[in-house]
GROMACS .gro file of C-alpha atoms in nm:
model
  265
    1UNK     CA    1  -9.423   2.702  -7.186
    2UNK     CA    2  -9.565   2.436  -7.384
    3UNK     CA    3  -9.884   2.564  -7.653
    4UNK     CA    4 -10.177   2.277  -7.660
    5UNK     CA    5 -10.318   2.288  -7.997
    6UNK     CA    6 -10.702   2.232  -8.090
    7UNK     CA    7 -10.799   2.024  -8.386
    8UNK     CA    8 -10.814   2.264  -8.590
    9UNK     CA    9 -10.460   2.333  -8.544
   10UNK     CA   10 -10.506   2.683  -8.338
   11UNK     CA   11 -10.373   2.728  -8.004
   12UNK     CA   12 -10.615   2.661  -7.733
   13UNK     CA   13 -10.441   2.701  -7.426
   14UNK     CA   14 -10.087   2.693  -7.320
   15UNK     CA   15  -9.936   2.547  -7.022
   16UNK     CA   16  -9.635   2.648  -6.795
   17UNK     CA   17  -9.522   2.814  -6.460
   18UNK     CA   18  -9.309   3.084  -6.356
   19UNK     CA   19  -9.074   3.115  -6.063
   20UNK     CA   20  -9.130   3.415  -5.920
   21UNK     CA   21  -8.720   3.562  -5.832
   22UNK     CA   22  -8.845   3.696  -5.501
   23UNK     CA   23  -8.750   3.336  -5.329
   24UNK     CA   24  -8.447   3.388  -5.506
   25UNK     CA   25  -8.373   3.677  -5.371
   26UNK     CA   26  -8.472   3.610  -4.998
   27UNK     CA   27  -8.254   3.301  -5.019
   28UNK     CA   28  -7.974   3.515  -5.114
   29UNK     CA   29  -8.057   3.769  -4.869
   30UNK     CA   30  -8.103   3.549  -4.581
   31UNK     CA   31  -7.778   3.359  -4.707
   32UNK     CA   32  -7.593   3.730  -4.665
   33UNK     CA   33  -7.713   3.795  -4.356
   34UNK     CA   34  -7.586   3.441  -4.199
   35UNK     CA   35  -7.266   3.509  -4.329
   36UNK     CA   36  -7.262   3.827  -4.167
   37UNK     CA   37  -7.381   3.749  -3.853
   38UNK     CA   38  -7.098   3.462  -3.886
   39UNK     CA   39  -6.856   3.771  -3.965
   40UNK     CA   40  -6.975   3.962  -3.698
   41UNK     CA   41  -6.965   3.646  -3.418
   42UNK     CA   42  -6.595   3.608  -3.511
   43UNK     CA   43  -6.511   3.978  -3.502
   44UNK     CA   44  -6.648   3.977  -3.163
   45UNK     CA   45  -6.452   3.664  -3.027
   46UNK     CA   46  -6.141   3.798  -3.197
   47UNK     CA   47  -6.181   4.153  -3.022
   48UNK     CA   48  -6.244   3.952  -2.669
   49UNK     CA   49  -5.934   3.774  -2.706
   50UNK     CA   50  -5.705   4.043  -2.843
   51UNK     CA   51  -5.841   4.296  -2.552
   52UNK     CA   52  -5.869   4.046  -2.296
   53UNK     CA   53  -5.527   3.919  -2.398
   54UNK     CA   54  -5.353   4.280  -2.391
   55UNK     CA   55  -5.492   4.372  -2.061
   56UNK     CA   56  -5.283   4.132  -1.891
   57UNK     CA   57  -4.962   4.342  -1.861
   58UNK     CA   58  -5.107   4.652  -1.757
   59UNK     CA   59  -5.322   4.474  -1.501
   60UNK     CA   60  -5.046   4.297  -1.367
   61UNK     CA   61  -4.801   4.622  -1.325
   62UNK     CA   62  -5.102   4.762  -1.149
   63UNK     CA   63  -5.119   4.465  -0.889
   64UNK     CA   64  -4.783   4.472  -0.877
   65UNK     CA   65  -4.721   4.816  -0.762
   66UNK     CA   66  -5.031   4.798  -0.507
   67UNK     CA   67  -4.863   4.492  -0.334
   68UNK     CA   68  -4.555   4.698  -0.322
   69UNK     CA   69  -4.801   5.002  -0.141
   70UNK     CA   70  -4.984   4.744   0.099
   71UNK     CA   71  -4.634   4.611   0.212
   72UNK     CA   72  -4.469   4.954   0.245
   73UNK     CA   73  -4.750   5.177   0.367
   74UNK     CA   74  -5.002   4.956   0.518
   75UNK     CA   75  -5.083   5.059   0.871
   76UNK     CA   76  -4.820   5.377   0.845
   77UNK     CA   77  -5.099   5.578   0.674
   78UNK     CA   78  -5.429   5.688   0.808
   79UNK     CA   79  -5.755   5.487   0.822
   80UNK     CA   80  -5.890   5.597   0.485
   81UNK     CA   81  -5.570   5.508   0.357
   82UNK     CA   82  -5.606   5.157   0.396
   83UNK     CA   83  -5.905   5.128   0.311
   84UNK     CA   84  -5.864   5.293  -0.059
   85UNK     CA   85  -5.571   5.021  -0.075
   86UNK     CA   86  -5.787   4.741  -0.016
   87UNK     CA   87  -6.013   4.890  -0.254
   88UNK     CA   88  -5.748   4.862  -0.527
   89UNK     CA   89  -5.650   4.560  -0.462
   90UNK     CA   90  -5.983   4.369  -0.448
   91UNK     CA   91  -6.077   4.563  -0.774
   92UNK     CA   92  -5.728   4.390  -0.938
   93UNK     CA   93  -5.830   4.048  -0.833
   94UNK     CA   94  -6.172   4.126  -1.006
   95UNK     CA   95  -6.070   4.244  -1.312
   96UNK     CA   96  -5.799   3.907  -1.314
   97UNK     CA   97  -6.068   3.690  -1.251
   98UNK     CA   98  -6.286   3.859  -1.529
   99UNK     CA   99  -6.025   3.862  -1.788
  100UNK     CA  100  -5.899   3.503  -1.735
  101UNK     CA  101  -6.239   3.371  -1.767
  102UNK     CA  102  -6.322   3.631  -2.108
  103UNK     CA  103  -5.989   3.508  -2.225
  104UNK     CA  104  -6.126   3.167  -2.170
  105UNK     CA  105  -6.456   3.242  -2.352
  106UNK     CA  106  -6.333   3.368  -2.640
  107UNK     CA  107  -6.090   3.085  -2.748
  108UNK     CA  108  -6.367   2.847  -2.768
  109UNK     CA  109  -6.444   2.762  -3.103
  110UNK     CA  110  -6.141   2.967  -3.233
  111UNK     CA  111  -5.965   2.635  -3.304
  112UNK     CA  112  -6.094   2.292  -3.463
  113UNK     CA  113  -6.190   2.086  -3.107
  114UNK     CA  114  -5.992   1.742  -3.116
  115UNK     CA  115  -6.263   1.467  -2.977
  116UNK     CA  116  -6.112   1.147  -2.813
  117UNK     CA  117  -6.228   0.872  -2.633
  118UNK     CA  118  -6.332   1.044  -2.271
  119UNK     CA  119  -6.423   0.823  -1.994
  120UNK     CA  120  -6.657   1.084  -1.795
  121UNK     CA  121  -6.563   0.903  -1.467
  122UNK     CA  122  -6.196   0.979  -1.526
  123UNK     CA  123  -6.305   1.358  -1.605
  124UNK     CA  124  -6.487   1.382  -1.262
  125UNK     CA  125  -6.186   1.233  -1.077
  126UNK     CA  126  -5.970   1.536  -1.224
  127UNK     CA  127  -6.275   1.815  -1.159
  128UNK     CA  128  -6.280   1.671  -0.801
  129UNK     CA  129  -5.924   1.693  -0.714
  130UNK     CA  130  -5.885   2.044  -0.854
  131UNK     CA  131  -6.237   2.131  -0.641
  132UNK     CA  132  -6.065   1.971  -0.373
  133UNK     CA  133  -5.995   2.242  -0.120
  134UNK     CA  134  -6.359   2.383  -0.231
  135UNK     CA  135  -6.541   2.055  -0.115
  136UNK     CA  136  -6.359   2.002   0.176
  137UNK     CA  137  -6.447   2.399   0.357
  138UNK     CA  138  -6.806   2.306   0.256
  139UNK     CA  139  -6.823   1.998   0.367
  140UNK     CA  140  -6.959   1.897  -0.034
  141UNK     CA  141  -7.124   1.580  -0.073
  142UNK     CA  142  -7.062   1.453  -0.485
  143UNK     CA  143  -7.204   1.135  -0.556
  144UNK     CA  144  -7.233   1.011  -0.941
  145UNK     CA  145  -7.411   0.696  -1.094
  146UNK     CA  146  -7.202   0.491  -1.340
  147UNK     CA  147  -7.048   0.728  -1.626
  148UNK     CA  148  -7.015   0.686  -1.985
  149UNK     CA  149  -6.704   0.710  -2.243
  150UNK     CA  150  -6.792   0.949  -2.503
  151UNK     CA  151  -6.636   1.130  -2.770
  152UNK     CA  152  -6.508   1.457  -2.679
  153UNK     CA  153  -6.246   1.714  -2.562
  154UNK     CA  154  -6.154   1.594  -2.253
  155UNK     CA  155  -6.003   1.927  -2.109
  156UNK     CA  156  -6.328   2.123  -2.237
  157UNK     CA  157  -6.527   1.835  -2.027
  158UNK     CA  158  -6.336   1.888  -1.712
  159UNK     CA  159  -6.376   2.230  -1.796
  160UNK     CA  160  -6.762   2.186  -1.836
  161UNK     CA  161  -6.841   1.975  -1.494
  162UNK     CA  162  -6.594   2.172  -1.292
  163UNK     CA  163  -6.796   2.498  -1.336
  164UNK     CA  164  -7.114   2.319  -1.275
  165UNK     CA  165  -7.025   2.152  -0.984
  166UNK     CA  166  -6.838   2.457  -0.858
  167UNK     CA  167  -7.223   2.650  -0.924
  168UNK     CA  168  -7.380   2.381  -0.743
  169UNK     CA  169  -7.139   2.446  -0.380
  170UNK     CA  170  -7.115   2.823  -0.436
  171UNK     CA  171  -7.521   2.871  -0.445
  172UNK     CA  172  -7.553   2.637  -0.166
  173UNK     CA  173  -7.833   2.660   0.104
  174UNK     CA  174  -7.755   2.661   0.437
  175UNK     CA  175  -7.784   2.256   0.402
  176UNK     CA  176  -7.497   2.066   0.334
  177UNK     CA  177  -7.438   2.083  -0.066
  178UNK     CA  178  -7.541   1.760  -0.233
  179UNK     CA  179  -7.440   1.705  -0.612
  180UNK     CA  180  -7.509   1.460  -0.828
  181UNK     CA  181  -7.401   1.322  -1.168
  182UNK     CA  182  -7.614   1.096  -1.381
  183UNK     CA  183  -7.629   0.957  -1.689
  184UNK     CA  184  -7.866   0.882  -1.927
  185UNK     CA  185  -7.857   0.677  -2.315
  186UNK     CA  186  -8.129   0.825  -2.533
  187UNK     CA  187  -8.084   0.703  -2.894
  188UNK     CA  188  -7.807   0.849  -3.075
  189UNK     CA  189  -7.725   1.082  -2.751
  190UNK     CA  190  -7.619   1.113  -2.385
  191UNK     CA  191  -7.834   1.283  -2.162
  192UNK     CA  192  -7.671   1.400  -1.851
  193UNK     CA  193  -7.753   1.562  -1.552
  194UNK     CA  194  -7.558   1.747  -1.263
  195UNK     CA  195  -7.811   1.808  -0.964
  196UNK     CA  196  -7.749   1.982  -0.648
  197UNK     CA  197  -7.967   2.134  -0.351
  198UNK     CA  198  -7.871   2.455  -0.347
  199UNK     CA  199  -8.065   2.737  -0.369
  200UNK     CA  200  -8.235   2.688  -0.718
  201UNK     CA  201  -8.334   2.951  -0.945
  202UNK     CA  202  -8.621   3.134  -1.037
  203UNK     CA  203  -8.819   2.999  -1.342
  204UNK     CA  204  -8.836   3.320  -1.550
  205UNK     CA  205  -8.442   3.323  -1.515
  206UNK     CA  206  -8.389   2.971  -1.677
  207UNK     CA  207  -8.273   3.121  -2.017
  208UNK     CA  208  -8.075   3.412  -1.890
  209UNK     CA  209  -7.796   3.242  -1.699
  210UNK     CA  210  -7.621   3.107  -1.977
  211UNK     CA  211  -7.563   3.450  -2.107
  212UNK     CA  212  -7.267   3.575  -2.084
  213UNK     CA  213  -7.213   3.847  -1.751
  214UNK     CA  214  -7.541   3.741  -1.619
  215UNK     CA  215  -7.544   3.757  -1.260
  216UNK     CA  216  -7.859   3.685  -1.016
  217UNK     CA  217  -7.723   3.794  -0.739
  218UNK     CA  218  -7.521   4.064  -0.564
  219UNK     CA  219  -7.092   3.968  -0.582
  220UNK     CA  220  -7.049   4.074  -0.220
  221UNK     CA  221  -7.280   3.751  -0.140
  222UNK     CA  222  -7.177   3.508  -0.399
  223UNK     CA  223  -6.901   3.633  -0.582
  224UNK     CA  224  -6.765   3.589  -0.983
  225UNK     CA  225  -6.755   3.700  -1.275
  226UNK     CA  226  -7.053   3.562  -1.426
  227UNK     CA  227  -6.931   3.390  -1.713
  228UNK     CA  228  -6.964   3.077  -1.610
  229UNK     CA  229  -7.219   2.890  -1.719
  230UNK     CA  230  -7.217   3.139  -2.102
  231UNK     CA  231  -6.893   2.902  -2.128
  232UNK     CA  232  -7.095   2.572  -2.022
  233UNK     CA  233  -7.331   2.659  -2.301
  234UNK     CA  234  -7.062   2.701  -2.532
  235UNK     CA  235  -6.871   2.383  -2.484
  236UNK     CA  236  -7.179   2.175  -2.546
  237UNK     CA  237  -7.265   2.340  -2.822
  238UNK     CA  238  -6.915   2.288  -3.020
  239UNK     CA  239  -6.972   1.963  -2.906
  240UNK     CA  240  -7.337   1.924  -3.088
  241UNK     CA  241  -7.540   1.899  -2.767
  242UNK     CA  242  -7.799   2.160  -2.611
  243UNK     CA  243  -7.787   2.262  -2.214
  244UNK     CA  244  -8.095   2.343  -2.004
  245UNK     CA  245  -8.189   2.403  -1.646
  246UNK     CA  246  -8.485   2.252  -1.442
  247UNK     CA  247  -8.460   2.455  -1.100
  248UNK     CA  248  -8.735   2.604  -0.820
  249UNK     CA  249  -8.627   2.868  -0.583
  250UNK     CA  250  -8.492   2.740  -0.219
  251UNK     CA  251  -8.519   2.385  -0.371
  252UNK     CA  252  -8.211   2.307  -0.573
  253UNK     CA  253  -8.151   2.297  -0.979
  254UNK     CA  254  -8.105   2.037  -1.207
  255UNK     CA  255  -7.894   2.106  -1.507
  256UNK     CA  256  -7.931   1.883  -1.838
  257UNK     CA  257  -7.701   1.851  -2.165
  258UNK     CA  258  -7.682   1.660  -2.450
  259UNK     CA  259  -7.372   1.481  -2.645
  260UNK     CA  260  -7.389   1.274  -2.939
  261UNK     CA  261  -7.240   0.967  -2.865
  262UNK     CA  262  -7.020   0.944  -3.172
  263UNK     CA  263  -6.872   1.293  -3.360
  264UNK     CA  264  -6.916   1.335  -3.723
  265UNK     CA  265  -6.730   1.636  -3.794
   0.00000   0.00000   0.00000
């Protein structure tokens, strides 16, 4: 505080400010509770690896044992036999499936990502051989306009396009599945697109299926595990970039993400 004096010497007003501590203390609150959501978020992916990791053994006695039923007792038992067999088994695939995509989940972000050089072409080369069987029984049509080189993980890429272009041939139409890949420079980013003319999805469900064990639909008609596209959203965003989808039902979906064209971190 500093006193302005009058002429006469006496005090006539005095000027200053005070900092109230309550911004203090919401900064330091709000500072807390980032740390402990932080906390929490790797608890979470730590408990998702160890359980998903741990299940493994047990799951694969359990398969192991049913084969050795199917192979021995198949056919030799009664109708309802069989049945509770095949049962068992299709439940072990499930749970297989489920756990190696959790397991795959839940390492992301557990380790510092090493970005390279990663020609985007050369990553859709690999995602269409391993698709290969997939786009040959469907009769998949993937077309792509020229591709950039961009700094990133190259396996988490593959990984990235291979489960949307998977998406875009499992929700197919009863058309031949179309997909394309484009590519666009905005500034200081890449924007790029993977379209297909499948069966699109409903507006109000735009947000949803990135979370993680969303499903739309019934598995008997289109079947997995419904992590998917929670681990596309998680790629791009250890990679700096935001995903979106543009889609209308019955007339195909067009999904968008960002990269930076150059990492800083």
């Amino acid at each position: 505080m500093v006193p302005e004096l009058a002429s006469d010497g006496s005090v006539e007003f005095v000027l200053g400010f005070s900092c109230g501590i309550s911004d203090r203390i919401t900064n330091t609150e709000f500072s807390r509770w980032i740390e402990q959501l932080q906390n929490s978020n790797r608890e979470l992916e730590q408990f998702a690896y160890v359980a998903s990791h741990d299940l493994q053994e047990p799951l694969r006695k359990v398969k192991s044992f049913t084969e050795l039923l199917v192979e021995e007792y198949q056919g030799k038992l009664d109708r309802e036999a069989d049945k509770y067999m095949a049962y068992i088994v299709d439940g072990v695939f499930r749970m297989q499936s489920l756990i190696k995509d959790l397991l795959a989940y839940s390492r992301l972000g557990r380790s510092e990502l090493t970005f390279e050089p990663t020609d985007i072409a050369e990553v859709l080369e690999q995602v269409l051989e391993n698709l290969s069987v997939t786009i040959k029984e469907n009769h998949a049509v993937i077309t792509h306009d020229p591709l950039p080189t961009i700094s990133a993980n190259p396996q988490h890429m593959v990984e990235l396009f291979q489960n949307l272009i998977s998406n875009g041939i499992k929700f197919r139409s009863e058309a031949t599945p179309e997909i394309h890949i484009e590519a666009q420079l905005q500034e200081s980013k890449w924007l790029i697109g993977v379209r297909d003319n499948g069966i699109g999805i409903p507006t109000k469900y735009a947000e949803r299926i990135f979370s993680i064990f969303q499903r739309l639909h019934g598995r008997s008609k289109y079947p997995g595990t419904g992590i998917g596209l929670a681990i596309c959203q998680k790629i791009v965003q250890c990679h700096g970039g935001n995903i979106w989808v543009e889609s209308e039902s019955g007339v195909g979906s067009r999904f968008y993400f960002t990269l930076p064209i150059h990492q800083s971190w």
